[in-house]
CSV table of C-alpha atoms in Angstrom, one decimal:
chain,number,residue,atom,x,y,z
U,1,UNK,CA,-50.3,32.9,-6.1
U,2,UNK,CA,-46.9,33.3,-4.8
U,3,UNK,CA,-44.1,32.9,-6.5
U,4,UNK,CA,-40.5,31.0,-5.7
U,5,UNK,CA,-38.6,33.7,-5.1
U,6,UNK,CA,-41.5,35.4,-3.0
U,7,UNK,CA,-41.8,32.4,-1.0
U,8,UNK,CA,-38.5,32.1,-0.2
U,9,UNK,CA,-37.5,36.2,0.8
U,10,UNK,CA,-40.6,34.7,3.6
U,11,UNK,CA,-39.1,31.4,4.4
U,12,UNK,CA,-35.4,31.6,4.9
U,13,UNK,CA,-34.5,28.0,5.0
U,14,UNK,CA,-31.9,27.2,7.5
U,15,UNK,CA,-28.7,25.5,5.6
U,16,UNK,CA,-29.2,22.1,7.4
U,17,UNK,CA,-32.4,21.2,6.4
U,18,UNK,CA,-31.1,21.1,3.3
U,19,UNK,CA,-28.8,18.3,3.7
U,20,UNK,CA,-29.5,14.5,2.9
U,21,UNK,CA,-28.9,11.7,4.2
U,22,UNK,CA,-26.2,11.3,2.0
U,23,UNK,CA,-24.6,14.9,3.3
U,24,UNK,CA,-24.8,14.4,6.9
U,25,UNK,CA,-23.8,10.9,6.4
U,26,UNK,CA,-20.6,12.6,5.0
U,27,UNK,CA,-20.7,15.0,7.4
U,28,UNK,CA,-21.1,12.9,10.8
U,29,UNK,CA,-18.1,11.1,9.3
U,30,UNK,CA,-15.6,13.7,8.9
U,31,UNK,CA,-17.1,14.9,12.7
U,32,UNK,CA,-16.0,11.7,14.1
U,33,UNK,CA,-12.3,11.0,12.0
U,34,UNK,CA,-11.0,14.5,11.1
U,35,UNK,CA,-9.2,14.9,14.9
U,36,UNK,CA,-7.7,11.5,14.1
U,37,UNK,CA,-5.9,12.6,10.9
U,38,UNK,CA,-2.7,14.4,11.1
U,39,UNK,CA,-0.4,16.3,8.3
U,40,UNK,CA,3.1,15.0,8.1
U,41,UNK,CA,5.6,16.9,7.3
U,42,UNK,CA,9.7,15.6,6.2
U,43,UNK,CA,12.6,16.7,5.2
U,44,UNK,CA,15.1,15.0,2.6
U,45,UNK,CA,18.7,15.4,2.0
U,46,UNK,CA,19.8,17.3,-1.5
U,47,UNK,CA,22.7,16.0,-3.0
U,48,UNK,CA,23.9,19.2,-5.0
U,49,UNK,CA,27.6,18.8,-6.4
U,50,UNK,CA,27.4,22.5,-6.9
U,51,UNK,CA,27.3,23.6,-3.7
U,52,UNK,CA,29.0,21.4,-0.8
U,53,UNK,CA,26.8,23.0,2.0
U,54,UNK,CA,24.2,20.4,3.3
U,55,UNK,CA,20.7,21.3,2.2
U,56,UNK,CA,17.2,19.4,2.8
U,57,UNK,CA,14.0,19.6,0.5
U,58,UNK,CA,10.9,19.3,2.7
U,59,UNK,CA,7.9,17.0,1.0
U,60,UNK,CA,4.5,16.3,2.8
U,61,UNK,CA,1.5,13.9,3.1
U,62,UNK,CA,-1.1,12.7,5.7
U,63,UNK,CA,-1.8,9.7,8.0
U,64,UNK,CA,-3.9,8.8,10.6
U,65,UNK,CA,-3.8,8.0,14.2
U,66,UNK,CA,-4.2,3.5,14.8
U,67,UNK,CA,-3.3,3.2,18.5
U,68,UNK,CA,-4.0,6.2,21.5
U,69,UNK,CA,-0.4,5.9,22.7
U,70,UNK,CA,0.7,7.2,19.3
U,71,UNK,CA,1.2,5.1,17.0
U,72,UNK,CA,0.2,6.6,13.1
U,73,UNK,CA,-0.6,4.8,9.3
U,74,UNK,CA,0.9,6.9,6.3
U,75,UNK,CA,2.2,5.7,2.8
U,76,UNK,CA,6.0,4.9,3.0
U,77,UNK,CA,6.7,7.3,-0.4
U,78,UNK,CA,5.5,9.9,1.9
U,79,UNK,CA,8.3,9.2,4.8
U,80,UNK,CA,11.0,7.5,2.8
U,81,UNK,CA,14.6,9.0,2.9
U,82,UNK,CA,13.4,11.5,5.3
U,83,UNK,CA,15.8,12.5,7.8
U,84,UNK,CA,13.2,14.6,10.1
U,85,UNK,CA,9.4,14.1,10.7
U,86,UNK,CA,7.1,16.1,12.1
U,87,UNK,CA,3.2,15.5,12.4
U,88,UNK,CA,1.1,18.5,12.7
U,89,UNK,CA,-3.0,18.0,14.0
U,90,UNK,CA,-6.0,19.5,13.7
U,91,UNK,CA,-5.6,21.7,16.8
U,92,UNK,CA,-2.5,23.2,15.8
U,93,UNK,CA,0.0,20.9,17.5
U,94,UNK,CA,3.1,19.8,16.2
U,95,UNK,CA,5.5,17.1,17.9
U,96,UNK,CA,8.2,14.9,15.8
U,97,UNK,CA,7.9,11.4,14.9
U,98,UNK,CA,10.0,8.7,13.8
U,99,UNK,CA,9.9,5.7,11.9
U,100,UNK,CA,8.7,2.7,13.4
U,101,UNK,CA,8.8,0.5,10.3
U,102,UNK,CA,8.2,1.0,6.5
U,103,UNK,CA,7.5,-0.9,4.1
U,104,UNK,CA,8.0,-0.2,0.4
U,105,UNK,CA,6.6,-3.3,-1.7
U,106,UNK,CA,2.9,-2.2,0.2
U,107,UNK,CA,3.6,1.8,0.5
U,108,UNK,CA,3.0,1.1,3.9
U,109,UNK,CA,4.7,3.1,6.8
U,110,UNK,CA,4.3,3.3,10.6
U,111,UNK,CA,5.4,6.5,12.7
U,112,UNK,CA,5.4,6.9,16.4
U,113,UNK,CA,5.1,10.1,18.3
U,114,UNK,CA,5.4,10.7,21.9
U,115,UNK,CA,1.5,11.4,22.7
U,116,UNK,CA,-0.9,9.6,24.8
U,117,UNK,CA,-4.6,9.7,25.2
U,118,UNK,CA,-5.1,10.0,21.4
U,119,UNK,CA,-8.3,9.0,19.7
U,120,UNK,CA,-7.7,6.2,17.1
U,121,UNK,CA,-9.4,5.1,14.4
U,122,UNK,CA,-11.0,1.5,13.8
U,123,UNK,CA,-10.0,-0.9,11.1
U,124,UNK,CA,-13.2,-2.5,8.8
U,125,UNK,CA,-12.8,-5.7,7.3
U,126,UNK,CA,-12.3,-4.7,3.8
U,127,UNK,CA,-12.9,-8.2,2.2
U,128,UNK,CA,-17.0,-6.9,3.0
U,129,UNK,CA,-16.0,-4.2,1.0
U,130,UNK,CA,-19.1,-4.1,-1.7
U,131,UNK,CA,-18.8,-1.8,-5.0
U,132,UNK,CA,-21.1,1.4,-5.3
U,133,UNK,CA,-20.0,1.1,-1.1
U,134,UNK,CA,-19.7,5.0,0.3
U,135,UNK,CA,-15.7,6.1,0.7
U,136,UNK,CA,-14.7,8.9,2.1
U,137,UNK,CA,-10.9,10.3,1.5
U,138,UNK,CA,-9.9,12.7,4.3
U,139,UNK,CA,-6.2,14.2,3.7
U,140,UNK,CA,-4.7,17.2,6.2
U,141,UNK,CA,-2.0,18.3,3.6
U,142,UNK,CA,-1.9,21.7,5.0
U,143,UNK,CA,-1.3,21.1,8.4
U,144,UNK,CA,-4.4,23.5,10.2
U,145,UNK,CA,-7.0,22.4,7.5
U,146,UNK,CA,-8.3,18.9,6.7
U,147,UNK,CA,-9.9,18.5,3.0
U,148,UNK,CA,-12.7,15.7,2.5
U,149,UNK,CA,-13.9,14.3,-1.1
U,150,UNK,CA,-17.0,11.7,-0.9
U,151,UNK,CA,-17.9,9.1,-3.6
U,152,UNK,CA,-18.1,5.5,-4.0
U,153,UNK,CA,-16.0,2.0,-4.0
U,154,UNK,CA,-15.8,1.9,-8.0
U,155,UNK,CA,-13.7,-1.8,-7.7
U,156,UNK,CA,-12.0,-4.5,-5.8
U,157,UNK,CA,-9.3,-6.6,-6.5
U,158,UNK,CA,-7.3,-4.2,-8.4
U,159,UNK,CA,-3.4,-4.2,-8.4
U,160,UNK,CA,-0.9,-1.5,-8.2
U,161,UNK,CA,2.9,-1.2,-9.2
U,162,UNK,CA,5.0,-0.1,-5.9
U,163,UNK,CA,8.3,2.0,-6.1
U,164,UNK,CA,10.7,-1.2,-6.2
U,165,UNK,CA,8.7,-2.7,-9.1
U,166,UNK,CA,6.6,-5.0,-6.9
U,167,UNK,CA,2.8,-5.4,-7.3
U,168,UNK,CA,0.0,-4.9,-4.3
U,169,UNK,CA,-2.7,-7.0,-4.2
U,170,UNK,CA,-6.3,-5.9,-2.9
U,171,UNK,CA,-6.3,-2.6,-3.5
U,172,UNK,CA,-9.4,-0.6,-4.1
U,173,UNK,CA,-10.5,1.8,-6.5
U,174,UNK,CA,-12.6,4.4,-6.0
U,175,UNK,CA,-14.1,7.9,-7.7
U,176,UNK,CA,-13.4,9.8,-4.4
U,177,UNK,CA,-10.7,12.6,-5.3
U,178,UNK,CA,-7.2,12.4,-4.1
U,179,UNK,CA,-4.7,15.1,-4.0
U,180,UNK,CA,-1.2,14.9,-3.6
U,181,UNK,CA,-0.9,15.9,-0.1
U,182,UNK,CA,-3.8,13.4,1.0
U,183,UNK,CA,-1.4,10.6,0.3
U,184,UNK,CA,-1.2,8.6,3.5
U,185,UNK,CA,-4.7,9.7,4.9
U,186,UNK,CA,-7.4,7.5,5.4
U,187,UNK,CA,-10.2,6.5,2.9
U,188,UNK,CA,-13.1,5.4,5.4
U,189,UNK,CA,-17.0,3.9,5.3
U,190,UNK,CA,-20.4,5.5,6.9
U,191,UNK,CA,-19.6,4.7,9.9
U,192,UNK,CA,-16.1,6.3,10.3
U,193,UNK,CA,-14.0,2.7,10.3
U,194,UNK,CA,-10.7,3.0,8.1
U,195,UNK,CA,-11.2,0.6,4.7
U,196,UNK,CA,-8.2,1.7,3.0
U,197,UNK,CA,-5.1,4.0,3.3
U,198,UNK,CA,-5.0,6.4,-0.1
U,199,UNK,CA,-1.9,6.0,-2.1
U,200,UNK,CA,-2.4,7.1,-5.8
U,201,UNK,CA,-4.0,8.8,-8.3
U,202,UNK,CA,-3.7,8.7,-12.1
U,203,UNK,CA,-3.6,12.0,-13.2
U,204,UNK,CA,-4.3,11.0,-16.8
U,205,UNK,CA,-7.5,9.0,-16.3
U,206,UNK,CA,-9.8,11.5,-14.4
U,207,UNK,CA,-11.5,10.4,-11.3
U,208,UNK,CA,-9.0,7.0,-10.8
U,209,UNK,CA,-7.9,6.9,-7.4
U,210,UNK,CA,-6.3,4.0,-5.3
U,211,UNK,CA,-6.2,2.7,-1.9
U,212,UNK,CA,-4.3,-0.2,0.1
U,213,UNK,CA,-7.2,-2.4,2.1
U,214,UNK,CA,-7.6,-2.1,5.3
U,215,UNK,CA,-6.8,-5.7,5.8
U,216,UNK,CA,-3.8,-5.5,4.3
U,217,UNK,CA,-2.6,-2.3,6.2
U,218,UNK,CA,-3.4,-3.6,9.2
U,219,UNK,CA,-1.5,-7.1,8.9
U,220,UNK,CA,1.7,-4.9,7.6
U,221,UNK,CA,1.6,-2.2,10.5
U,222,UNK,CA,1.2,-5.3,12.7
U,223,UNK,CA,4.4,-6.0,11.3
U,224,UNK,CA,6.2,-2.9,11.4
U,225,UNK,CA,5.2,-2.3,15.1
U,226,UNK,CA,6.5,-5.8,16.1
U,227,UNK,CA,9.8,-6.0,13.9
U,228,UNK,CA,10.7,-3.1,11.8
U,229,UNK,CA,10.0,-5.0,8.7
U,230,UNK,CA,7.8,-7.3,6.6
U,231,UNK,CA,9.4,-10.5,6.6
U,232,UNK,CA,9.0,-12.2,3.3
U,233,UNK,CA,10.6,-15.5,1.6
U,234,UNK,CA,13.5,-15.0,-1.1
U,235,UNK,CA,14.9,-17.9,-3.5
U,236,UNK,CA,17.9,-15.7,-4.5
U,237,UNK,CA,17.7,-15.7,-7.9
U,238,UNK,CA,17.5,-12.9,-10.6
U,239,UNK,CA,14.9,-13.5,-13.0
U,240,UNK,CA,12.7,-12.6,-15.7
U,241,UNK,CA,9.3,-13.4,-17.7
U,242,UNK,CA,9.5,-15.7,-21.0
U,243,UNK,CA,7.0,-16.8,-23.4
U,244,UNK,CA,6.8,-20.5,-23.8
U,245,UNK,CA,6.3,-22.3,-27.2
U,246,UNK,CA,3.4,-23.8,-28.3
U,247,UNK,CA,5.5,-27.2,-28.7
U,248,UNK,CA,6.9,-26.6,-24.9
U,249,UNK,CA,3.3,-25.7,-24.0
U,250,UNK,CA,2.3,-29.3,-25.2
U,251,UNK,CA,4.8,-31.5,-24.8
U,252,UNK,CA,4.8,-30.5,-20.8
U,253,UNK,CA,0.8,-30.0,-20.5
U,254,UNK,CA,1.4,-26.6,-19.0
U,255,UNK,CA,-1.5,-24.0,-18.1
U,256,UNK,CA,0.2,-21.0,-18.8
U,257,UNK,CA,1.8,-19.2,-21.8
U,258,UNK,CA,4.7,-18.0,-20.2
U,259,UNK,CA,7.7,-18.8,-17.3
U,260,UNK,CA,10.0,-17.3,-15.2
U,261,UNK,CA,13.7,-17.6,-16.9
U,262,UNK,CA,16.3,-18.2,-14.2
U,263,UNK,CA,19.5,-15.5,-15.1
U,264,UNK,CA,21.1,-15.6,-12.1
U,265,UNK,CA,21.7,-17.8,-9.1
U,266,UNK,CA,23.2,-16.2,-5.8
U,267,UNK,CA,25.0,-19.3,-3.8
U,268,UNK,CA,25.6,-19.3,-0.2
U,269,UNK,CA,23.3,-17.0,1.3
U,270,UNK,CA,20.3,-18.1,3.9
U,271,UNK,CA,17.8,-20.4,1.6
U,272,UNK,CA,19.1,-23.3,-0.7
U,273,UNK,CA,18.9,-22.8,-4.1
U,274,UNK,CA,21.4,-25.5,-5.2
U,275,UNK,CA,19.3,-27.4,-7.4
U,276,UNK,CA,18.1,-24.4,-9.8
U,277,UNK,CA,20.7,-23.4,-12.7
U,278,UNK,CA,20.8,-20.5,-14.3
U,279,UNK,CA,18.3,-20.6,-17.7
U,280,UNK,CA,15.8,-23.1,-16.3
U,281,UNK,CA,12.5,-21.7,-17.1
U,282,UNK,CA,9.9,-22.0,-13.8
U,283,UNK,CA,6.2,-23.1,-14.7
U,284,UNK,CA,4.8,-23.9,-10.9
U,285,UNK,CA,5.6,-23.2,-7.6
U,286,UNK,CA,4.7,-25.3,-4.7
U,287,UNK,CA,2.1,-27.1,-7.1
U,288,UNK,CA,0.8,-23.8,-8.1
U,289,UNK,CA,1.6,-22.5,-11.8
U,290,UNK,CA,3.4,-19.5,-12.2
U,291,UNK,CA,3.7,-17.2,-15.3
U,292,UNK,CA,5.3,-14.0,-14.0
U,293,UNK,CA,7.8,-12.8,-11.8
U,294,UNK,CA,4.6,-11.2,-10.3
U,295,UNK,CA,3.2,-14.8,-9.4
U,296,UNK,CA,6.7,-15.4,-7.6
U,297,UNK,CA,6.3,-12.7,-5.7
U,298,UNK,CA,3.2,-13.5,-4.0
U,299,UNK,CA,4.1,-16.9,-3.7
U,300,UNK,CA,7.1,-15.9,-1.6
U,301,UNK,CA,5.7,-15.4,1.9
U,302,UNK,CA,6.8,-15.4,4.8
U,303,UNK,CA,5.1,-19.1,5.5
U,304,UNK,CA,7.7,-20.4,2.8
U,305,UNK,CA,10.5,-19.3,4.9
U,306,UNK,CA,12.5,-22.8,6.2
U,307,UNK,CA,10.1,-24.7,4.5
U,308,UNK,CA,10.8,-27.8,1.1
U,309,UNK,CA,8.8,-26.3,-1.2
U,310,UNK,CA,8.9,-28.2,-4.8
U,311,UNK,CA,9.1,-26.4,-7.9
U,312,UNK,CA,8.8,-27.1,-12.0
U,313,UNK,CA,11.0,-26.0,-13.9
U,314,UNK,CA,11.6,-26.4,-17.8
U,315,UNK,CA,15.2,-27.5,-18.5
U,316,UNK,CA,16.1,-28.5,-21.9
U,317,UNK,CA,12.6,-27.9,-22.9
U,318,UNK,CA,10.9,-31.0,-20.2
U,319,UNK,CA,10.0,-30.6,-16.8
U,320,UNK,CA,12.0,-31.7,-13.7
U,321,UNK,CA,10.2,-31.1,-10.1
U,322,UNK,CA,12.9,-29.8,-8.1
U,323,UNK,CA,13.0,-28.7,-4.8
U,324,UNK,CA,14.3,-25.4,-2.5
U,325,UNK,CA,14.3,-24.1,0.3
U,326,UNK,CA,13.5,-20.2,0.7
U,327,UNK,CA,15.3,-18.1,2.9
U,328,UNK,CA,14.3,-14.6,5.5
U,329,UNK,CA,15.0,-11.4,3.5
U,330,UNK,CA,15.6,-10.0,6.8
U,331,UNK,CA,19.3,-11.6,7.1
């Protein structure tokens, strides 16, 4: 009888029959998206005291093409402080870009180049987003050569600390690889269609990887294109997380364990804040209980802006419903 290797020096097998459904699933994906993702390359002032002469540090990252007259997603860590961007693609090409709008509380940014007729990609609705879902993460951190890693949606819902301390809702998790360079780039589904834009990667905890949903990206580029900015409410207040008492806990019938202590109060600017003072303790906002400064934040959207929203506050240990009025934080 013959034997394996026998069989095989008389049938060569040709590579693609070899690959799965799972490969040229992958494979028909990254045919379809890799012209759309682009390497972006900046470069950053260098403060050095030692040496007057101006100097720039370059950095780089990815991003991917959302609108055919040139309009491109990347992370805003990737972009920010840059004083010079320029965005390299697949076919060798590089033109500079500049910055449309950026957003750092999402790690969101939007760059524009002078090009037409490119071919964008398509956002999914990531709230269908199902775990053990296929995600692919294509990156072009060197410019001439686009990298790929495969796996799986590993969970939804997750959060993620931004640069100025702010937390991202939504974000997903999955076991597809990042590398530093593939920051910005797009982590997409079977059929090619953008579910997230990769931002992270926890080098400590092997195979953790994180990626801001599509939904989410594409309400803040929205954004960025039309205004420059995310508009979002502020209360002007500096404040900070406090545990409650068991006795303050009772006495007020309260659902959480904790508040938001009041520090500070910034009169006079666009919202009014009059009736807050400084060390009131906040346990609801706009009927809605609120433990952390966290819970503030996502309270404080742009729908809040001009509006008389009621909040509870502790002060003197019992609760008073108050009521402000939050203000644009683009003012």
């Amino acid at each position: 009888m013959e034997n394996a290797l026998t069989f095989l020096a008389h049938h060569p097998v040709n590579d693609a029959g070899l690959l799965d459904a799972y490969s040229q699933t992958v494979t028909g994906v990254v045919g379809t998206v890799a012209e759309s993702v682009v390497h972006i390359e900046v470069q950053r002032p260098v403060n050095d005291r030692r040496n007057p002469e101006r100097k720039t540090q370059g950095g780089s990252g990815s991003g991917f093409i959302i609108s055919s007259d040139g309009f491109i997603i990347t992370n805003n860590h990737v972009i920010e402080k840059a004083e010079s961007i320029r965005v390299s693609f697949v076919d060798g090409r590089k033109v500079n870009a500049e910055i449309k709008g950026a957003d750092p509380s999402t790690d969101i940014a939007v760059l524009k180049i002078d090009e037409t007729g490119l071919k964008a990609l398509s956002f999914a609705d990531s709230a269908a987003l199902q775990v053990g879902q296929i995600a692919i993460a294509i990156g072009n951190p060197m410019g001439l050569q686009y990298t790929v890693t495969a796996g799986v949606v590993s969970a939804l819902g997750r959060t993620l600390r931004a640069s100025n301390g702010r937390l991202i809702d939504n974000v997903i998790q999955t076991d597809a690889a990042l590398n530093p360079g593939n920051s910005g780039g797009p982590l997409v589904n079977s059929l090619g269609q953008i579910i997230g834009v990769n931002t992270a990667m926890i080098p400590a905890a092997q195979g953790l990887c994180f990626a801001i949903s599509s939904n989410l990206a594409a309400q803040i580029a929205g954004q960025l294109i039309l205004h420059g900015r995310v508009r979002r409410a502020q209360l002007g207040i500096a404040a900070q997380p406090v545990k409650l008492t068991a006795r303050m806990i009772a006495a007020n019938k309260l659902t959480t364990q904790s508040g938001v202590y009041i520090v500070e109060t910034v009169p006079d600017g666009n919202y009014d804040n009059s009736q807050l003072h400084t060390g009131d303790i906040i346990v609801a906002f706009d009927n809605i209980p609120v433990a952390t400064v966290d819970d503030m934040h996502q309270l404080l959207t742009e729908k809040q802006i001009g509006r008389k929203v009621p909040i509870d506050v502790l002060r003197g240990g019992h609760k008073v419903t108050i009521t402000v009025t939050p203000g644009p934080n683009d003012m």
